[in-house]
Short mmCIF file of C-alpha atoms in Angstrom, two decimals:
data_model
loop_
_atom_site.label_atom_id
_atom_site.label_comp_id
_atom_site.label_asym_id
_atom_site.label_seq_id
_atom_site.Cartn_x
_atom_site.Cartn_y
_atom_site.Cartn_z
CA UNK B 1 19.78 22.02 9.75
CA UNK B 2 23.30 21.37 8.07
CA UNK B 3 23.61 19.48 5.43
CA UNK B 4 25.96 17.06 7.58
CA UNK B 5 23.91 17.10 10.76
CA UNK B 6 20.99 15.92 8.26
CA UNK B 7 22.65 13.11 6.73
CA UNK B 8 23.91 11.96 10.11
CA UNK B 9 20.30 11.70 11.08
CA UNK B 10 19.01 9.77 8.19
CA UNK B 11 19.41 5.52 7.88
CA UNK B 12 18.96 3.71 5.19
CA UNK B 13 15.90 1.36 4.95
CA UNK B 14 14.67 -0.80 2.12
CA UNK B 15 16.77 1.20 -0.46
CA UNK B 16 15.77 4.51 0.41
CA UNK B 17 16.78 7.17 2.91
CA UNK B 18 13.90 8.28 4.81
CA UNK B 19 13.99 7.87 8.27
CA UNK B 20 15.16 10.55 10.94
CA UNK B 21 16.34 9.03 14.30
CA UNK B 22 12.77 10.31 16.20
CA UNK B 23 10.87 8.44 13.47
CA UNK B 24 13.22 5.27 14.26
CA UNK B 25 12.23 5.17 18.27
CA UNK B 26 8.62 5.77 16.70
CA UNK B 27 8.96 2.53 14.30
CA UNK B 28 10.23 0.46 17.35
CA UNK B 29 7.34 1.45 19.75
CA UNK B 30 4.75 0.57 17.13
CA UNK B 31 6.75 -3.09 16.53
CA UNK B 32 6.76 -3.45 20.20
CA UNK B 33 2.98 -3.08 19.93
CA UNK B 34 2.08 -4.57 16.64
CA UNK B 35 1.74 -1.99 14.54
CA UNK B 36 3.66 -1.37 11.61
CA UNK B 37 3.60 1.77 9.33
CA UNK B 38 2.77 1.12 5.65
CA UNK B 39 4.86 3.81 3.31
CA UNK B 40 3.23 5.27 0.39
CA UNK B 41 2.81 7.79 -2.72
CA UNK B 42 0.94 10.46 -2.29
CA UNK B 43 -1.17 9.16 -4.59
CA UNK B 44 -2.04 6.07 -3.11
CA UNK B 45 -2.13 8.46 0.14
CA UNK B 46 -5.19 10.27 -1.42
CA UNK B 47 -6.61 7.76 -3.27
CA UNK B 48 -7.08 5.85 0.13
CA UNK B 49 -8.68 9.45 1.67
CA UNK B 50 -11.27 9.33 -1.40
CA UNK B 51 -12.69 5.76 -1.02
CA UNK B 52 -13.20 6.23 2.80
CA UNK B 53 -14.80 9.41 2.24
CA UNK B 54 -17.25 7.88 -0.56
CA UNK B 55 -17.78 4.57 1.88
CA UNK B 56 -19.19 7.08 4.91
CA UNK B 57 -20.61 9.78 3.22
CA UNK B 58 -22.50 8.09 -0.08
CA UNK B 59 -22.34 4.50 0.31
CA UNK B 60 -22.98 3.81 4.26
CA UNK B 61 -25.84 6.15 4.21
CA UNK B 62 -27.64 4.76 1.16
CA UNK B 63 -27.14 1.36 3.75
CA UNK B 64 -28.96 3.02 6.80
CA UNK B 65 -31.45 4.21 4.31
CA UNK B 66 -31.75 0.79 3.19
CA UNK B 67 -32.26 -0.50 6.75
CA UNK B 68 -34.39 1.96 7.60
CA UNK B 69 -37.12 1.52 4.53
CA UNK B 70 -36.84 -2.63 4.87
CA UNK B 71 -37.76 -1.89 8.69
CA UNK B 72 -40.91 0.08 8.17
CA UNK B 73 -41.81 -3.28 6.34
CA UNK B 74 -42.74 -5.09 9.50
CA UNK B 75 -41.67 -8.69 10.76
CA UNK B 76 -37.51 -8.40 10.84
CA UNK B 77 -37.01 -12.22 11.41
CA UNK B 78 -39.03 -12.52 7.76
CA UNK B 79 -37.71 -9.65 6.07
CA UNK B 80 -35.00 -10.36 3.28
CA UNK B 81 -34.60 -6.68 2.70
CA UNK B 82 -33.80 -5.87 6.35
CA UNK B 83 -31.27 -9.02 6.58
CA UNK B 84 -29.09 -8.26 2.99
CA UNK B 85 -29.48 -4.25 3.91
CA UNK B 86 -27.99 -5.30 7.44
CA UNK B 87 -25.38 -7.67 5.68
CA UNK B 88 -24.28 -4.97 3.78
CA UNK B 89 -23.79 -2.11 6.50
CA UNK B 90 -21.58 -4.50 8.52
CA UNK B 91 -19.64 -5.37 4.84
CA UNK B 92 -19.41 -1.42 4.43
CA UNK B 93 -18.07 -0.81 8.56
CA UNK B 94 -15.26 -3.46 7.96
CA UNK B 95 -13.88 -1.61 4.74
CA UNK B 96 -14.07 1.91 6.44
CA UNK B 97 -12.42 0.37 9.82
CA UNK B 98 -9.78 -0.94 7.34
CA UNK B 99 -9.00 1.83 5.16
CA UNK B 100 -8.66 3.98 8.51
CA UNK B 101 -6.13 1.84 10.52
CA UNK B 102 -4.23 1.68 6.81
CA UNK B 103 -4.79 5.56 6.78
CA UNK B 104 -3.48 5.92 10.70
CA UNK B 105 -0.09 3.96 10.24
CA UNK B 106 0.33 5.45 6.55
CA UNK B 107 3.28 7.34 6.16
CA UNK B 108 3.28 9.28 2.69
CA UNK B 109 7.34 8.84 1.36
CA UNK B 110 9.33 12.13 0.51
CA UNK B 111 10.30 11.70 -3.14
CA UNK B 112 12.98 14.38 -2.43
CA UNK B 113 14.93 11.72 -0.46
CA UNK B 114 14.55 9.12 -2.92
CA UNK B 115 17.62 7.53 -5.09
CA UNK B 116 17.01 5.79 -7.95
CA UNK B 117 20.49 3.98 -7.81
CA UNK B 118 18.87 0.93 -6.70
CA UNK B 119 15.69 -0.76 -6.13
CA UNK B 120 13.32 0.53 -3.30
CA UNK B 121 10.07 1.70 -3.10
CA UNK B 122 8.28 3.55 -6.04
CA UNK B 123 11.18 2.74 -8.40
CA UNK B 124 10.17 1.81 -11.59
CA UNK B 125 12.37 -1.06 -13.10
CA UNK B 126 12.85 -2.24 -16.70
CA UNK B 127 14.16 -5.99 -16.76
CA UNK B 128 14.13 -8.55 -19.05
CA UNK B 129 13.35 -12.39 -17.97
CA UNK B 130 16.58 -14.25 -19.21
CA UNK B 131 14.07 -17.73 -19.38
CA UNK B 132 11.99 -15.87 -22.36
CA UNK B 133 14.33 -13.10 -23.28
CA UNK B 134 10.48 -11.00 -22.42
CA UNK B 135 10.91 -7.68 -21.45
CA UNK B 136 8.93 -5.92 -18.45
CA UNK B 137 8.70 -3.16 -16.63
CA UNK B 138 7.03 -2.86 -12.76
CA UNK B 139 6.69 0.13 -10.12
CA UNK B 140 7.34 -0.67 -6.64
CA UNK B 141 5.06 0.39 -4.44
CA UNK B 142 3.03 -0.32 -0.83
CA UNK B 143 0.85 -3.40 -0.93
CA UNK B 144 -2.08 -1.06 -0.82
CA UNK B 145 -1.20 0.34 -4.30
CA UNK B 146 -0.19 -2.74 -6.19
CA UNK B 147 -2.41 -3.34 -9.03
CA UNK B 148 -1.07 -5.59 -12.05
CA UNK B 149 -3.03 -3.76 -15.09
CA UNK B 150 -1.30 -0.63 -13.87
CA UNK B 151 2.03 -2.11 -13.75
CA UNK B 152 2.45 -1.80 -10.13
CA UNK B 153 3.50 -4.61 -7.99
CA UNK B 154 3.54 -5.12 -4.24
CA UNK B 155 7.05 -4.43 -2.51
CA UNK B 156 6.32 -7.61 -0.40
CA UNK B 157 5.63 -9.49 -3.32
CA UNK B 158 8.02 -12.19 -4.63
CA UNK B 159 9.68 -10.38 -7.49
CA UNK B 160 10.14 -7.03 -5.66
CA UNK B 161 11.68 -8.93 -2.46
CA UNK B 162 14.05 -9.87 -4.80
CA UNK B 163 14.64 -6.60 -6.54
CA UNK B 164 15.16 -4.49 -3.44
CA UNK B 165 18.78 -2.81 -3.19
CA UNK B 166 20.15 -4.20 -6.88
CA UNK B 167 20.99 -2.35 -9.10
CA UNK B 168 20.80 -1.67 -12.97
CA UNK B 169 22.67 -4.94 -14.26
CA UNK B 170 21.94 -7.06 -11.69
CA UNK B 171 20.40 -10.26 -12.51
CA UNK B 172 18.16 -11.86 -9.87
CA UNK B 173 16.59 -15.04 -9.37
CA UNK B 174 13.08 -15.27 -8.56
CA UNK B 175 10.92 -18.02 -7.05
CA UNK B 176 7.10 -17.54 -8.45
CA UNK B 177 4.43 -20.27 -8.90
CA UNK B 178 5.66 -20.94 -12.28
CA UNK B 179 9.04 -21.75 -11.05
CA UNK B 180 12.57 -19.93 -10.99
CA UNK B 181 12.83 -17.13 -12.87
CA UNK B 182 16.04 -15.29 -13.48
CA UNK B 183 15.56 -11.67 -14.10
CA UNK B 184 18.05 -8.80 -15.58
CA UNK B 185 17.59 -4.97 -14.55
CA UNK B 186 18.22 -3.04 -17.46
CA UNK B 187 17.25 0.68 -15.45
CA UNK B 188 15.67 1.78 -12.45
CA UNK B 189 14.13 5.34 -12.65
CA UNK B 190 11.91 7.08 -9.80
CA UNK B 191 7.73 6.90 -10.46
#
């Protein structure tokens, strides 16, 4: 494909250029029906992959194993083994269904296509918090990523709503629990 035939094809969403026109009509069909895709790393991508492999092929049979030993017991309307081993399966079915609807609307983001001009997803950005002169630095990345410790926050999270499409200098103003805060980017760089 030329180069200008490929960038006529490409829109810009959410700070980053990743969409082709057939994955557009795609997006609106799934809105239409209530589903949405969730973009992610490949990381978080495989990550995802590993935990719903150890949840049905370590964890849920250690359950029916469970159910199956409190059964041979006797009386189920008695047995506390049978009724927590039960309890557990159906804990265990809800976080496989999840993880595969998250896995069937996933859509694992080309880091090719990515700018790091501005803010989008899996930018990294250094800022400073102009309240406390505190300096901090977050990744951007798919709700299913986000964890804190790691330095990764939620795209639909307060502060990264307010990040998306600014640019190094920008200062932003952020609503959080603790009130206002007012935010300079000092440099956005790709994850």
């Amino acid at each position: 494909m030329k180069n200008k035939e490929k960038q006529a094809n490409i829109s810009r969403i959410g700070g980053f250029s990743l969409i082709l026109h057939h994955q557009r009509q795609q997006i609106t069909h799934l809105a239409e029906t209530g589903i949405y895709m969730e973009y992610m790393s490949q990381e978080g991508y495989d990550k995802l992959v590993a935990e719903l492999r150890q949840l049905e092929n370590v964890e849920l049979p250690q359950v029916r194993e469970a159910i199956a030993e409190a059964r041979d017991k006797g009386d189920l309307s008695e047995n506390f083994e049978y009724h927590a081993a039960k309890r557990e399966q159906g804990r265990l079915l809800s976080q496989i269904r999840f993880r595969q609807r998250v896995l069937e609307n996933a859509r694992v983001i080309d880091r090719s296509v990515l700018g790091s001009d501005s803010v989008g997803l899996l930018s990294k950005v250094e800022m400073t918090n102009m309240n406390n002169q505190a300096r901090m630095s977050y990744t951007i990345v798919s709700p299913h990523e986000a964890n804190l410790r790691e330095g990764k926050i939620s795209i639909k999270s307060p502060i990264a709503q307010a990040l998306l499409n600014k640019k190094a200098g920008d200062v932003v103003e952020v609503r959080v629990p603790a009130g206002m805060m007012k935010l300079r980017i000092e440099s956005i760089t790709l994850s």
